[in-house]
Amino acid sequence: MNALADYFKVFSEPNRLTVLETLRPGPLNVTAVVERTGLSQALVSKHLKLLTIAGVVRRRPEGSLVFYEVIDKGVFQLMGQARKLMLASRRQQLDALAAIL
Amino acid sequence: MNALADYFKVFSEPNRLTVLETLRPGPLNVTAVVERTGLSQALVSKHLKLLTIAGVVRRRPEGSLVFYEVIDKGVFQLMGQARKLMLASRRQQLDALAAIL
DNA sequence: TCGTGTTATAACCAAATCGTTATAACAGCC
DNA sequence: GGCTGTTATAACGATTTGGTTATAACACGA
């Protein structure tokens, strides 16, 4: 239970999700991610490290650059399903509200 | 992106997942959840409140008891998929380790 | 109304988390 | 070697979060 919670925690941070989304089309090195996200370099590095430790992303040094890429694109399916559930629960809540008013 | 992260955050806490799992078979009132989880009553109440706000769970007062039930059992599918991905990434990491040693 | 069982909340502490700034570590090139 | 560009990390402050304890709020029955 604990391990699963930790896994979910990986996706529970907006900037981290942004970084991950940036890597969706394909591998990028750190500065490329920095440019695309507008986040600070230190912060991007931190998030990428976390994603690596979580096994979501793979680190591949190439010369003086370091590329990162998503290991299993199934994570995006997970995100999609989560988004769907989230939207459904929102609708449900609005309906509940409407039933009261 | 932010909303999605918040949704994931709901599932990023071990005790909260335990509470949710307890509700899997069907509706339970608070004390029933307390008994089954071994968590303190105040803590269970807190987590249930969060789950309610997140729209994962519905609150239904019945006399002096308050029952909670999972609105969309699809959340368990989400958890299943997450667990699967988690295990896969673990395997992958072990393989990477084995390749080095 | 008083007491009891149930649930919610407030106040508080400890720990975790996120971001920034500054700097280290590293690779390649002159 | 020294310089530059790239990436990682350490140190710090601010905020959030999870848990406990104590108590409030609520429904019900004697």
Coordinates of C-alpha atoms (C1' of nucleotides) in Angstrom, one line a residue:
Chain A
M1 CA 0.0 0.0 0.0
N2 CA 2.8 2.2 0.9
A3 CA 4.7 1.6 -2.3
L4 CA 1.7 2.4 -4.4
A5 CA 1.1 5.7 -2.5
D6 CA 4.7 6.6 -3.2
Y7 CA 4.2 5.9 -6.8
F8 CA 1.1 8.1 -7.0
K9 CA 3.1 10.8 -5.2
V10 CA 5.4 11.0 -8.2
F11 CA 2.5 12.3 -10.3
S12 CA 1.1 14.6 -7.6
E13 CA 3.2 17.7 -8.4
P14 CA 2.2 20.1 -11.2
N15 CA 5.7 21.0 -12.3
R16 CA 6.7 17.3 -12.3
L17 CA 3.8 16.5 -14.5
T18 CA 4.8 19.3 -16.8
V19 CA 8.3 18.0 -17.1
L20 CA 7.0 14.5 -17.8
E21 CA 4.6 15.8 -20.4
T22 CA 7.5 17.6 -22.1
L23 CA 9.2 14.3 -22.5
R24 CA 6.2 12.7 -24.1
P25 CA 7.2 13.2 -27.7
G26 CA 10.7 11.9 -27.2
P27 CA 14.0 12.2 -25.4
L28 CA 15.3 15.6 -24.4
N29 CA 18.3 16.8 -22.6
V30 CA 18.0 18.9 -19.5
T31 CA 18.3 22.4 -21.0
A32 CA 15.7 21.5 -23.6
V33 CA 13.3 20.7 -20.9
V34 CA 14.2 23.9 -19.1
E35 CA 13.5 25.9 -22.2
R36 CA 10.2 24.2 -22.9
T37 CA 8.9 24.4 -19.4
G38 CA 10.3 27.7 -18.2
L39 CA 11.3 26.2 -14.9
S40 CA 14.6 26.8 -13.3
Q41 CA 17.4 24.4 -14.2
A42 CA 17.9 23.3 -10.6
L43 CA 14.2 22.5 -10.3
V44 CA 14.1 20.5 -13.5
S45 CA 17.1 18.5 -12.5
K46 CA 15.5 17.7 -9.2
H47 CA 12.3 16.5 -10.8
L48 CA 14.1 14.5 -13.4
K49 CA 16.1 12.8 -10.7
L50 CA 12.9 11.9 -8.8
L51 CA 11.3 10.6 -12.0
T52 CA 14.5 8.5 -12.6
I53 CA 14.5 7.1 -9.1
A54 CA 10.8 6.3 -9.6
G55 CA 11.7 4.3 -12.7
V56 CA 9.5 6.5 -14.9
V57 CA 12.3 8.0 -16.9
R58 CA 15.7 6.8 -18.0
R59 CA 18.9 8.9 -17.8
R60 CA 21.3 8.7 -20.8
P61 CA 24.4 10.8 -20.8
E62 CA 25.6 11.7 -24.2
G63 CA 28.8 13.7 -24.3
S64 CA 28.3 16.6 -22.0
L65 CA 24.5 16.5 -22.4
V66 CA 22.2 14.2 -20.5
F67 CA 19.1 13.0 -22.2
Y68 CA 16.0 11.8 -20.4
E69 CA 13.3 9.7 -21.8
V70 CA 10.1 8.1 -20.6
I71 CA 10.6 4.4 -20.2
D72 CA 7.1 3.1 -20.4
K73 CA 4.6 5.4 -22.2
G74 CA 1.9 3.6 -20.3
V75 CA 2.3 6.3 -17.7
F76 CA 0.4 8.6 -20.1
Q77 CA -2.4 6.2 -20.3
L78 CA -2.5 6.2 -16.5
M79 CA -2.6 10.0 -16.6
G80 CA -5.4 9.9 -19.1
Q81 CA -7.4 7.5 -17.1
A82 CA -6.9 9.7 -14.0
R83 CA -7.9 12.8 -15.9
K84 CA -11.1 11.0 -17.0
L85 CA -12.0 9.9 -13.5
M86 CA -11.3 13.4 -12.3
L87 CA -13.6 15.0 -14.8
A88 CA -16.3 12.5 -14.1
S89 CA -16.1 13.1 -10.4
R90 CA -16.4 16.8 -11.1
R91 CA -19.4 16.4 -13.2
Q92 CA -20.9 14.2 -10.4
Q93 CA -20.3 16.9 -7.9
L94 CA -21.9 19.6 -10.0
D95 CA -24.9 17.3 -10.4
A96 CA -25.1 16.8 -6.7
L97 CA -24.9 20.5 -6.2
A98 CA -27.6 21.1 -8.9
A99 CA -29.9 18.6 -7.1
I100 CA -29.7 20.7 -4.0
L101 CA -30.3 24.0 -5.6
Chain B
M1 CA -2.0 20.1 -15.1
N2 CA -2.5 21.4 -11.6
A3 CA -5.9 19.8 -11.2
L4 CA -4.6 16.5 -12.3
A5 CA -1.7 16.7 -9.9
D6 CA -4.1 17.4 -7.1
Y7 CA -6.2 14.4 -8.1
F8 CA -3.1 12.2 -8.0
K9 CA -2.3 13.6 -4.6
V10 CA -5.5 12.1 -3.2
F11 CA -4.0 8.7 -3.8
S12 CA -0.5 9.5 -2.6
E13 CA -1.0 8.7 1.1
P14 CA -0.8 5.2 2.4
N15 CA -3.5 5.5 5.1
R16 CA -5.8 7.2 2.7
L17 CA -5.4 4.3 0.3
T18 CA -6.1 1.9 3.1
V19 CA -9.3 3.7 3.9
L20 CA -10.3 3.7 0.3
E21 CA -9.5 0.0 0.0
T22 CA -11.7 -0.7 3.0
L23 CA -14.6 0.8 1.2
R24 CA -14.1 -1.3 -1.8
P25 CA -16.6 -4.1 -1.0
G26 CA -19.3 -1.6 -0.1
P27 CA -20.5 1.3 2.0
L28 CA -19.3 1.5 5.6
N29 CA -19.9 4.0 8.4
V30 CA -17.0 5.7 10.0
T31 CA -16.5 3.5 13.0
A32 CA -16.5 0.4 10.8
V33 CA -13.7 1.9 8.8
V34 CA -11.9 2.8 12.1
E35 CA -12.2 -0.8 13.3
R36 CA -11.0 -2.3 10.0
T37 CA -8.1 0.0 9.5
G38 CA -6.9 0.4 13.1
L39 CA -6.5 4.1 12.4
S40 CA -7.7 6.8 14.9
Q41 CA -11.2 8.1 14.5
A42 CA -10.1 11.6 13.9
L43 CA -7.7 10.5 11.2
V44 CA -10.2 8.4 9.4
S45 CA -12.7 11.3 9.5
K46 CA -10.1 13.6 7.9
H47 CA -9.2 11.2 5.1
L48 CA -12.9 10.5 4.4
K49 CA -13.5 14.2 4.2
L50 CA -10.7 14.6 1.7
L51 CA -11.9 11.7 -0.4
T52 CA -15.3 13.3 -0.3
I53 CA -14.1 16.7 -1.4
A54 CA -12.1 15.0 -4.2
G55 CA -15.4 13.4 -5.4
V56 CA -14.1 9.9 -4.9
V57 CA -16.4 9.0 -2.1
R58 CA -20.0 9.9 -1.2
R59 CA -21.2 10.8 2.3
R60 CA -24.6 9.5 3.3
P61 CA -25.9 10.2 6.8
E62 CA -28.2 7.6 8.1
G63 CA -29.6 8.3 11.5
S64 CA -26.7 9.0 13.8
L65 CA -24.3 7.0 11.5
V66 CA -22.6 8.3 8.4
F67 CA -21.9 6.0 5.6
Y68 CA -19.3 6.4 3.0
E69 CA -19.2 4.7 -0.3
V70 CA -17.0 4.8 -3.4
I71 CA -18.8 6.7 -6.2
D72 CA -16.9 5.3 -9.2
K73 CA -15.3 2.0 -8.7
G74 CA -13.1 2.9 -11.7
V75 CA -10.7 4.3 -9.1
F76 CA -9.7 0.8 -8.3
Q77 CA -8.9 0.2 -11.9
L78 CA -6.7 3.2 -11.8
M79 CA -5.0 1.8 -8.7
G80 CA -4.5 -1.5 -10.5
Q81 CA -3.0 0.1 -13.5
A82 CA -0.7 2.2 -11.3
R83 CA 0.4 -0.9 -9.4
K84 CA 1.1 -2.7 -12.6
L85 CA 3.3 0.2 -13.9
M86 CA 5.0 0.4 -10.6
L87 CA 6.0 -3.2 -10.6
A88 CA 7.1 -3.0 -14.2
S89 CA 9.4 -0.1 -13.5
R90 CA 10.8 -2.0 -10.6
R91 CA 11.5 -5.0 -12.7
Q92 CA 13.1 -2.6 -15.2
Q93 CA 15.3 -1.1 -12.6
L94 CA 16.5 -4.5 -11.4
D95 CA 17.3 -5.4 -14.9
A96 CA 19.3 -2.3 -15.3
L97 CA 21.1 -3.1 -12.1
A98 CA 21.8 -6.6 -13.3
A99 CA 23.2 -5.3 -16.6
I100 CA 25.8 -3.3 -14.6
L101 CA 26.8 -6.1 -12.2
Chain C
dT1 C1' -33.3 16.7 29.4
dC2 C1' -29.5 13.8 30.3
dG3 C1' -26.5 10.5 28.9
dT4 C1' -24.4 7.7 25.2
dG5 C1' -22.6 6.6 20.9
dT6 C1' -21.1 8.5 16.7
dT7 C1' -18.8 11.8 13.7
dA8 C1' -16.4 16.4 12.7
dT9 C1' -13.3 19.9 13.8
dA10 C1' -9.8 22.9 16.1
dA11 C1' -5.3 23.5 17.8
dC12 C1' -1.0 22.1 17.7
dC13 C1' 3.6 19.7 16.5
dA14 C1' 6.8 17.2 13.6
dA15 C1' 8.1 15.9 9.3
dA16 C1' 8.1 16.3 4.4
dT17 C1' 8.1 19.0 0.2
dC18 C1' 9.0 22.6 -3.1
dG19 C1' 11.4 26.3 -4.8
dT20 C1' 15.5 29.5 -4.9
dT21 C1' 20.4 30.7 -4.8
dA22 C1' 24.9 29.5 -5.0
dT23 C1' 28.1 26.4 -6.1
dA24 C1' 30.2 21.9 -7.4
dA25 C1' 31.1 18.4 -10.9
dC26 C1' 31.8 17.1 -15.4
dA27 C1' 32.7 17.1 -20.5
dG28 C1' 34.6 19.2 -24.4
dC29 C1' 37.4 22.7 -26.8
dC30 C1' 40.9 26.6 -27.2
Chain D
dG1 C1' 45.9 24.0 -18.2
dG2 C1' 41.9 27.4 -18.4
dC3 C1' 37.3 28.5 -20.4
dT4 C1' 32.6 27.5 -21.5
dG5 C1' 28.4 25.1 -21.5
dT6 C1' 25.8 21.7 -19.2
dT7 C1' 24.0 19.1 -15.3
dA8 C1' 23.8 17.9 -10.2
dT9 C1' 23.7 19.1 -5.5
dA10 C1' 23.9 21.5 -1.0
dA11 C1' 21.9 24.7 2.0
dC12 C1' 18.2 27.3 3.3
dG13 C1' 13.4 29.2 4.1
dA14 C1' 8.5 28.9 3.4
dT15 C1' 4.6 26.1 3.0
dT16 C1' 2.0 21.9 3.3
dT17 C1' 0.8 17.7 5.2
dG18 C1' -0.2 14.0 8.4
dG19 C1' -1.0 12.7 13.0
dT20 C1' -2.5 13.3 17.9
dT21 C1' -5.4 15.2 21.6
dA22 C1' -9.2 17.4 23.1
dT23 C1' -13.5 18.9 22.3
dA24 C1' -17.6 20.2 19.7
dA25 C1' -21.7 18.8 17.2
dC26 C1' -25.2 15.7 16.3
dA27 C1' -28.8 12.0 16.6
dC28 C1' -31.1 9.1 19.5
dG29 C1' -33.1 6.6 23.5
dA30 C1' -34.1 6.2 28.5

